[in-house]
PDB file of C-alpha atoms in Angstrom:
ATOM      1  CA  MET A   1      40.321  61.547  98.032  1.00 69.00           C
ATOM      2  CA  LYS A   2      38.511  58.564  97.554  1.00 79.00           C
ATOM      3  CA  THR A   3      39.891  55.720  94.933  1.00 87.00           C
ATOM      4  CA  TYR A   4      38.572  52.751  93.738  1.00 89.00           C
ATOM      5  CA  GLY A   5      40.113  50.594  95.137  1.00 92.00           C
ATOM      6  CA  GLN A   6      41.798  48.398  91.815  1.00 94.00           C
ATOM      7  CA  TYR A   7      45.274  48.208  90.531  1.00 92.00           C
ATOM      8  CA  CYS A   8      43.986  49.163  87.156  1.00 96.00           C
ATOM      9  CA  PRO A   9      45.596  52.010  85.853  1.00 95.00           C
ATOM     10  CA  ILE A  10      42.724  53.414  84.123  1.00 94.00           C
ATOM     11  CA  ALA A  11      41.432  53.466  87.709  1.00 96.00           C
ATOM     12  CA  ARG A  12      44.298  54.713  89.251  1.00 94.00           C
ATOM     13  CA  GLY A  13      44.573  57.882  87.027  1.00 95.00           C
ATOM     14  CA  SER A  14      40.671  58.945  87.193  1.00 95.00           C
ATOM     15  CA  GLU A  15      41.130  59.090  90.898  1.00 94.00           C
ATOM     16  CA  ILE A  16      43.678  62.419  89.802  1.00 94.00           C
ATOM     17  CA  PHE A  17      42.239  63.434  86.327  1.00 95.00           C
ATOM     18  CA  ALA A  18      39.046  63.145  86.227  1.00 94.00           C
ATOM     19  CA  GLU A  19      37.092  64.627  89.451  1.00 93.00           C
ATOM     20  CA  ARG A  20      35.234  68.059  88.654  1.00 94.00           C
ATOM     21  CA  TRP A  21      37.386  70.622  87.285  1.00 97.00           C
ATOM     22  CA  THR A  22      40.714  68.977  86.920  1.00 97.00           C
ATOM     23  CA  PRO A  23      40.555  68.009  83.438  1.00 98.00           C
ATOM     24  CA  LEU A  24      40.095  71.906  82.778  1.00 98.00           C
ATOM     25  CA  ILE A  25      42.919  73.067  85.502  1.00 98.00           C
ATOM     26  CA  VAL A  26      45.111  71.194  83.849  1.00 98.00           C
ATOM     27  CA  ARG A  27      44.114  72.265  80.405  1.00 97.00           C
ATOM     28  CA  ASN A  28      45.073  76.051  81.653  1.00 97.00           C
ATOM     29  CA  LEU A  29      48.284  75.298  83.001  1.00 98.00           C
ATOM     30  CA  MET A  30      48.702  73.320  79.589  1.00 97.00           C
ATOM     31  CA  LEU A  31      47.503  76.861  77.404  1.00 95.00           C
ATOM     32  CA  GLY A  32      49.666  79.055  79.929  1.00 94.00           C
ATOM     33  CA  CYS A  33      48.353  80.390  82.729  1.00 96.00           C
ATOM     34  CA  HIS A  34      50.455  80.416  85.640  1.00 96.00           C
ATOM     35  CA  SER A  35      48.856  82.631  88.465  1.00 96.00           C
ATOM     36  CA  PHE A  36      45.608  81.555  90.352  1.00 97.00           C
ATOM     37  CA  SER A  37      44.184  84.650  88.986  1.00 95.00           C
ATOM     38  CA  GLU A  38      44.910  83.434  85.247  1.00 95.00           C
ATOM     39  CA  ILE A  39      43.754  79.804  86.353  1.00 97.00           C
ATOM     40  CA  HIS A  40      40.544  80.845  87.820  1.00 97.00           C
ATOM     41  CA  ALA A  41      39.581  83.111  84.400  1.00 94.00           C
ATOM     42  CA  GLY A  42      39.180  80.482  82.369  1.00 94.00           C
ATOM     43  CA  LEU A  43      37.354  78.773  85.173  1.00 96.00           C
ATOM     44  CA  PRO A  44      33.886  80.489  85.612  1.00 92.00           C
ATOM     45  CA  GLY A  45      31.766  79.002  88.265  1.00 92.00           C
ATOM     46  CA  ILE A  46      34.131  77.456  89.987  1.00 96.00           C
ATOM     47  CA  SER A  47      34.930  79.005  93.468  1.00 97.00           C
ATOM     48  CA  ARG A  48      38.809  80.133  94.659  1.00 97.00           C
ATOM     49  CA  THR A  49      38.256  78.346  97.502  1.00 97.00           C
ATOM     50  CA  LEU A  50      37.538  74.863  95.676  1.00 97.00           C
ATOM     51  CA  LEU A  51      40.353  76.112  93.008  1.00 98.00           C
ATOM     52  CA  THR A  52      42.751  76.096  95.708  1.00 97.00           C
ATOM     53  CA  GLN A  53      41.634  72.251  97.271  1.00 97.00           C
ATOM     54  CA  ARG A  54      41.967  71.467  93.674  1.00 97.00           C
ATOM     55  CA  LEU A  55      45.825  72.476  92.830  1.00 97.00           C
ATOM     56  CA  ARG A  56      46.403  70.759  96.400  1.00 96.00           C
ATOM     57  CA  THR A  57      45.256  67.836  95.188  1.00 96.00           C
ATOM     58  CA  LEU A  58      47.393  68.160  91.983  1.00 97.00           C
ATOM     59  CA  GLY A  59      50.412  69.187  93.676  1.00 97.00           C
ATOM     60  CA  ARG A  60      50.255  66.135  96.510  1.00 96.00           C
ATOM     61  CA  ALA A  61      49.738  63.993  93.206  1.00 95.00           C
ATOM     62  CA  GLY A  62      52.965  64.971  91.503  1.00 97.00           C
ATOM     63  CA  VAL A  63      51.214  66.730  88.853  1.00 98.00           C
ATOM     64  CA  VAL A  64      51.756  70.549  89.674  1.00 98.00           C
ATOM     65  CA  GLU A  65      54.477  72.535  91.166  1.00 98.00           C
ATOM     66  CA  THR A  66      54.477  75.701  92.628  1.00 97.00           C
ATOM     67  CA  ARG A  67      57.294  78.270  92.504  1.00 95.00           C
ATOM     68  CA  PRO A  68      57.614  82.150  93.637  1.00 93.00           C
ATOM     69  CA  THR A  69      56.467  85.045  92.303  1.00 91.00           C
ATOM     70  CA  ALA A  70      59.371  87.509  91.075  1.00 86.00           C
ATOM     71  CA  ASN A  71      58.382  89.532  93.822  1.00 86.00           C
ATOM     72  CA  GLY A  72      57.542  86.821  96.357  1.00 80.00           C
ATOM     73  CA  ARG A  73      53.898  88.040  96.442  1.00 84.00           C
ATOM     74  CA  GLY A  74      52.064  84.569  95.947  1.00 86.00           C
ATOM     75  CA  SER A  75      52.939  81.355  93.721  1.00 93.00           C
ATOM     76  CA  LEU A  76      53.205  80.292  90.138  1.00 97.00           C
ATOM     77  CA  TYR A  77      51.531  76.800  89.553  1.00 98.00           C
ATOM     78  CA  TYR A  78      53.662  74.789  86.346  1.00 98.00           C
ATOM     79  CA  LEU A  79      52.773  70.754  85.257  1.00 98.00           C
ATOM     80  CA  THR A  80      55.806  68.725  85.826  1.00 98.00           C
ATOM     81  CA  PRO A  81      56.813  65.855  84.727  1.00 98.00           C
ATOM     82  CA  GLN A  82      54.637  63.953  84.708  1.00 97.00           C
ATOM     83  CA  GLY A  83      51.925  66.203  84.652  1.00 98.00           C
ATOM     84  CA  GLN A  84      52.894  67.530  80.929  1.00 98.00           C
ATOM     85  CA  ASP A  85      52.241  63.827  80.427  1.00 97.00           C
ATOM     86  CA  LEU A  86      49.196  64.336  80.692  1.00 98.00           C
ATOM     87  CA  HIS A  87      49.216  66.283  77.119  1.00 97.00           C
ATOM     88  CA  ASP A  88      48.107  63.664  75.096  1.00 97.00           C
ATOM     89  CA  VAL A  89      44.582  62.388  77.379  1.00 97.00           C
ATOM     90  CA  VAL A  90      43.648  65.872  77.576  1.00 97.00           C
ATOM     91  CA  HIS A  91      44.328  66.470  73.907  1.00 97.00           C
ATOM     92  CA  ALA A  92      42.298  62.695  72.809  1.00 97.00           C
ATOM     93  CA  LEU A  93      39.748  63.673  75.521  1.00 97.00           C
ATOM     94  CA  GLY A  94      38.809  66.890  73.779  1.00 97.00           C
ATOM     95  CA  THR A  95      38.892  65.523  69.839  1.00 97.00           C
ATOM     96  CA  TRP A  96      36.923  63.125  71.132  1.00 96.00           C
ATOM     97  CA  GLY A  97      34.125  66.499  72.682  1.00 95.00           C
ATOM     98  CA  ALA A  98      34.779  67.634  69.513  1.00 94.00           C
ATOM     99  CA  ARG A  99      33.852  65.216  67.077  1.00 94.00           C
ATOM    100  CA  TRP A 100      31.255  63.489  68.673  1.00 94.00           C
ATOM    101  CA  LEU A 101      29.315  65.872  71.319  1.00 92.00           C
ATOM    102  CA  GLU A 102      26.737  68.440  69.965  1.00 90.00           C
ATOM    103  CA  LEU A 103      26.914  72.557  71.212  1.00 87.00           C
ATOM    104  CA  ALA A 104      24.100  72.785  73.340  1.00 88.00           C
ATOM    105  CA  PRO A 105      22.431  76.291  75.008  1.00 88.00           C
ATOM    106  CA  PRO A 106      23.725  76.349  78.281  1.00 87.00           C
ATOM    107  CA  ASP A 107      27.174  75.235  77.038  1.00 88.00           C
ATOM    108  CA  LEU A 108      27.432  79.039  74.448  1.00 93.00           C
ATOM    109  CA  ASP A 109      30.130  81.214  76.910  1.00 94.00           C
ATOM    110  CA  ALA A 110      30.761  84.355  74.804  1.00 94.00           C
ATOM    111  CA  GLY A 111      33.156  85.207  78.240  1.00 94.00           C
ATOM    112  CA  VAL A 112      35.311  81.283  77.885  1.00 95.00           C
ATOM    113  CA  ALA A 113      35.124  82.075  73.452  1.00 96.00           C
ATOM    114  CA  LEU A 114      36.650  85.482  73.817  1.00 97.00           C
ATOM    115  CA  TRP A 115      38.854  84.612  76.897  1.00 96.00           C
ATOM    116  CA  SER A 116      40.234  80.933  74.856  1.00 96.00           C
ATOM    117  CA  MET A 117      40.550  83.488  71.864  1.00 96.00           C
ATOM    118  CA  CYS A 118      43.538  85.542  73.564  1.00 96.00           C
ATOM    119  CA  ARG A 119      44.643  82.707  74.813  1.00 95.00           C
ATOM    120  CA  LEU A 120      45.412  80.865  71.695  1.00 96.00           C
ATOM    121  CA  MET A 121      46.542  84.273  69.264  1.00 96.00           C
ATOM    122  CA  GLU A 122      49.500  83.652  68.138  1.00 94.00           C
ATOM    123  CA  ARG A 123      51.536  85.497  69.581  1.00 93.00           C
ATOM    124  CA  ASP A 124      53.977  87.145  67.017  1.00 93.00           C
ATOM    125  CA  ARG A 125      51.262  88.300  64.854  1.00 93.00           C
ATOM    126  CA  LEU A 126      49.586  90.748  67.399  1.00 95.00           C
ATOM    127  CA  PRO A 127      49.651  94.223  66.773  1.00 93.00           C
ATOM    128  CA  GLU A 128      53.128  96.589  67.937  1.00 92.00           C
ATOM    129  CA  ARG A 129      49.996  99.266  69.536  1.00 94.00           C
ATOM    130  CA  PRO A 130      46.661  97.586  71.231  1.00 95.00           C
ATOM    131  CA  VAL A 131      43.896  97.178  70.019  1.00 96.00           C
ATOM    132  CA  LEU A 132      40.421  97.688  71.379  1.00 97.00           C
ATOM    133  CA  ILE A 133      37.410  95.224  70.301  1.00 97.00           C
ATOM    134  CA  ARG A 134      34.416  95.935  71.673  1.00 97.00           C
ATOM    135  CA  PHE A 135      31.706  93.054  71.505  1.00 97.00           C
ATOM    136  CA  GLU A 136      27.949  93.005  71.709  1.00 97.00           C
ATOM    137  CA  ILE A 137      26.543  90.140  72.901  1.00 97.00           C
ATOM    138  CA  PRO A 138      22.947  90.717  72.846  1.00 95.00           C
ATOM    139  CA  ASP A 139      22.072  87.480  74.554  1.00 93.00           C
ATOM    140  CA  ASP A 140      24.541  87.413  77.460  1.00 88.00           C
ATOM    141  CA  ALA A 141      23.521  88.373  80.970  1.00 86.00           C
ATOM    142  CA  ARG A 142      27.073  90.967  80.805  1.00 87.00           C
ATOM    143  CA  LYS A 143      25.539  91.758  77.324  1.00 91.00           C
ATOM    144  CA  ARG A 144      29.230  93.652  75.941  1.00 95.00           C
ATOM    145  CA  LEU A 145      32.638  92.684  76.806  1.00 96.00           C
ATOM    146  CA  TRP A 146      36.051  94.239  75.434  1.00 97.00           C
ATOM    147  CA  VAL A 147      39.250  92.550  74.017  1.00 97.00           C
ATOM    148  CA  LEU A 148      42.166  94.317  74.496  1.00 97.00           C
ATOM    149  CA  VAL A 149      44.525  92.460  71.764  1.00 97.00           C
ATOM    150  CA  GLN A 150      48.253  93.371  72.963  1.00 95.00           C
ATOM    151  CA  ARG A 151      52.120  92.054  73.412  1.00 92.00           C
ATOM    152  CA  PRO A 152      53.081  90.497  75.194  1.00 91.00           C
ATOM    153  CA  GLU A 153      49.416  88.937  76.475  1.00 92.00           C
ATOM    154  CA  PRO A 154      45.712  89.688  75.046  1.00 95.00           C
ATOM    155  CA  GLU A 155      43.151  90.083  77.494  1.00 94.00           C
ATOM    156  CA  VAL A 156      39.455  90.369  77.990  1.00 95.00           C
ATOM    157  CA  CYS A 157      38.018  92.811  80.231  1.00 94.00           C
ATOM    158  CA  ARG A 158      34.518  93.485  81.991  1.00 92.00           C
ATOM    159  CA  ARG A 159      34.832  97.061  81.421  1.00 92.00           C
ATOM    160  CA  PRO A 160      36.514  99.542  78.577  1.00 91.00           C
ATOM    161  CA  PRO A 161      39.933 100.645  78.985  1.00 93.00           C
ATOM    162  CA  ALA A 162      40.972 103.501  78.494  1.00 92.00           C
ATOM    163  CA  LEU A 163      41.704 103.932  74.913  1.00 93.00           C
ATOM    164  CA  ASP A 164      39.838 104.012  71.923  1.00 95.00           C
ATOM    165  CA  GLU A 165      37.223 100.925  70.556  1.00 96.00           C
ATOM    166  CA  ASP A 166      39.250 100.207  66.829  1.00 96.00           C
ATOM    167  CA  LEU A 167      36.204  97.243  66.256  1.00 97.00           C
ATOM    168  CA  VAL A 168      33.113  96.649  67.546  1.00 97.00           C
ATOM    169  CA  VAL A 169      32.017  93.004  67.036  1.00 97.00           C
ATOM    170  CA  THR A 170      28.691  92.311  67.249  1.00 97.00           C
ATOM    171  CA  ALA A 171      26.974  88.488  67.472  1.00 97.00           C
ATOM    172  CA  SER A 172      25.263  85.756  69.727  1.00 96.00           C
ATOM    173  CA  SER A 173      26.499  84.171  72.301  1.00 96.00           C
ATOM    174  CA  GLU A 174      26.106  80.754  69.768  1.00 95.00           C
ATOM    175  CA  TRP A 175      28.118  82.299  66.875  1.00 96.00           C
ATOM    176  CA  LEU A 176      30.792  83.827  68.846  1.00 96.00           C
ATOM    177  CA  VAL A 177      31.245  79.774  69.813  1.00 96.00           C
ATOM    178  CA  LYS A 178      30.924  78.504  66.809  1.00 95.00           C
ATOM    179  CA  TRP A 179      33.642  81.006  65.199  1.00 96.00           C
ATOM    180  CA  HIS A 180      35.971  80.542  67.489  1.00 96.00           C
ATOM    181  CA  MET A 181      34.980  76.445  67.447  1.00 94.00           C
ATOM    182  CA  GLY A 182      35.790  76.578  63.628  1.00 93.00           C
ATOM    183  CA  ARG A 183      32.194  75.648  62.482  1.00 93.00           C
ATOM    184  CA  ILE A 184      32.110  78.780  60.606  1.00 94.00           C
ATOM    185  CA  SER A 185      34.462  81.171  59.354  1.00 94.00           C
ATOM    186  CA  LEU A 186      34.356  85.280  60.570  1.00 94.00           C
ATOM    187  CA  ARG A 187      33.977  85.858  57.176  1.00 93.00           C
ATOM    188  CA  GLU A 188      31.171  83.834  56.183  1.00 96.00           C
ATOM    189  CA  ALA A 189      29.751  84.592  59.359  1.00 96.00           C
ATOM    190  CA  ARG A 190      29.625  88.013  58.539  1.00 96.00           C
ATOM    191  CA  ARG A 191      28.449  87.267  55.325  1.00 96.00           C
ATOM    192  CA  ARG A 192      25.683  85.562  56.149  1.00 97.00           C
ATOM    193  CA  GLY A 193      24.384  88.117  58.988  1.00 97.00           C
ATOM    194  CA  PHE A 194      25.187  86.041  61.938  1.00 97.00           C
ATOM    195  CA  VAL A 195      28.278  88.538  62.959  1.00 97.00           C
ATOM    196  CA  THR A 196      28.661  91.681  62.335  1.00 97.00           C
ATOM    197  CA  VAL A 197      31.745  93.540  62.629  1.00 96.00           C
ATOM    198  CA  GLU A 198      32.591  97.624  62.497  1.00 96.00           C
ATOM    199  CA  GLY A 199      35.484  99.534  61.416  1.00 96.00           C
ATOM    200  CA  PRO A 200      38.710  99.971  59.466  1.00 95.00           C
ATOM    201  CA  ALA A 201      38.497  97.049  56.583  1.00 94.00           C
ATOM    202  CA  SER A 202      43.056  96.911  57.457  1.00 93.00           C
ATOM    203  CA  VAL A 203      41.923  95.895  61.762  1.00 94.00           C
ATOM    204  CA  VAL A 204      39.564  93.655  60.016  1.00 93.00           C
ATOM    205  CA  ARG A 205      41.873  91.581  57.852  1.00 92.00           C
ATOM    206  CA  ALA A 206      44.281  92.043  60.491  1.00 93.00           C
ATOM    207  CA  LEU A 207      42.020  89.643  63.358  1.00 93.00           C
ATOM    208  CA  GLU A 208      41.416  87.145  61.158  1.00 88.00           C
ATOM    209  CA  SER A 209      44.524  86.829  60.898  1.00 92.00           C
ATOM    210  CA  TRP A 210      45.369  87.019  64.481  1.00 95.00           C
ATOM    211  CA  GLY A 211      44.441  82.868  64.952  1.00 93.00           C
ATOM    212  CA  GLY A 212      42.784  82.355  68.427  1.00 94.00           C
ATOM    213  CA  LEU A 213      40.408  79.193  67.414  1.00 95.00           C
ATOM    214  CA  SER A 214      40.184  76.237  68.714  1.00 96.00           C
ATOM    215  CA  THR A 215      42.556  74.019  68.921  1.00 95.00           C
ATOM    216  CA  TYR A 216      39.793  71.436  67.569  1.00 96.00           C
ATOM    217  CA  ALA A 217      38.607  73.702  64.981  1.00 95.00           C
ATOM    218  CA  ASP A 218      39.950  70.918  62.420  1.00 94.00           C
ATOM    219  CA  VAL A 219      38.277  68.243  64.189  1.00 94.00           C
ATOM    220  CA  PRO A 220      35.445  67.291  61.479  1.00 91.00           C
ATOM    221  CA  SER A 221      31.775  67.598  63.511  1.00 87.00           C
ATOM    222  CA  VAL A 222      29.748  64.120  64.413  1.00 88.00           C
ATOM    223  CA  GLY A 223      27.408  65.110  66.456  1.00 63.00           C
ATOM    224  CA  ALA A 224      26.695  68.093  64.521  1.00 54.00           C
ATOM    225  CA  ALA A 225      25.830  65.994  61.366  1.00 50.00           C
ATOM    226  CA  ARG A 226      23.590  63.143  63.120  1.00 47.00           C
TER     227      ARG A 226
END
């Protein structure tokens, strides 16, 4: 690891935390991702090799610890007390970004938005039976993704599970992201024709009640207003 060669706590902290991908790895751990696959799923664009390297670096720095899985195959990753102490740093960075940075086309990843929605859904409000939602995303290379809302963990699927679809949601990546970011409510997006939802009204109402909005949905966006 390259260092700044300064005793300044900002410099020393940045050497560990400000390396590319590291803040997002810490974010995913804070969202409850513990297996390598769970962490990797929220980081499209990073290679498995680089993720392995970053986790090892965080382990050597005392930020992350590994624990064996129940079956002894592979490892699980958890933040140490030192790593958990980064919560306020991560939250402050996210709040600053939500407040001051405008959404740009290269950042509008529908898959990431749906993955984040799944991680943030309120577990005690999830349905007793699995609910399958197909997302039609015309501007996304994948064109369609599925979200399986189930207990204990909702998940994004690239291929349709062997279940009947309960809802079909059609939206561009832009409006999926804006809905997730709290820039527009699902009800308003539907009213204005940015998002369409097909399916039973009771399931549509349930979708709105499951949560899943960004942690920073309540942060006023100064950047978007400029």
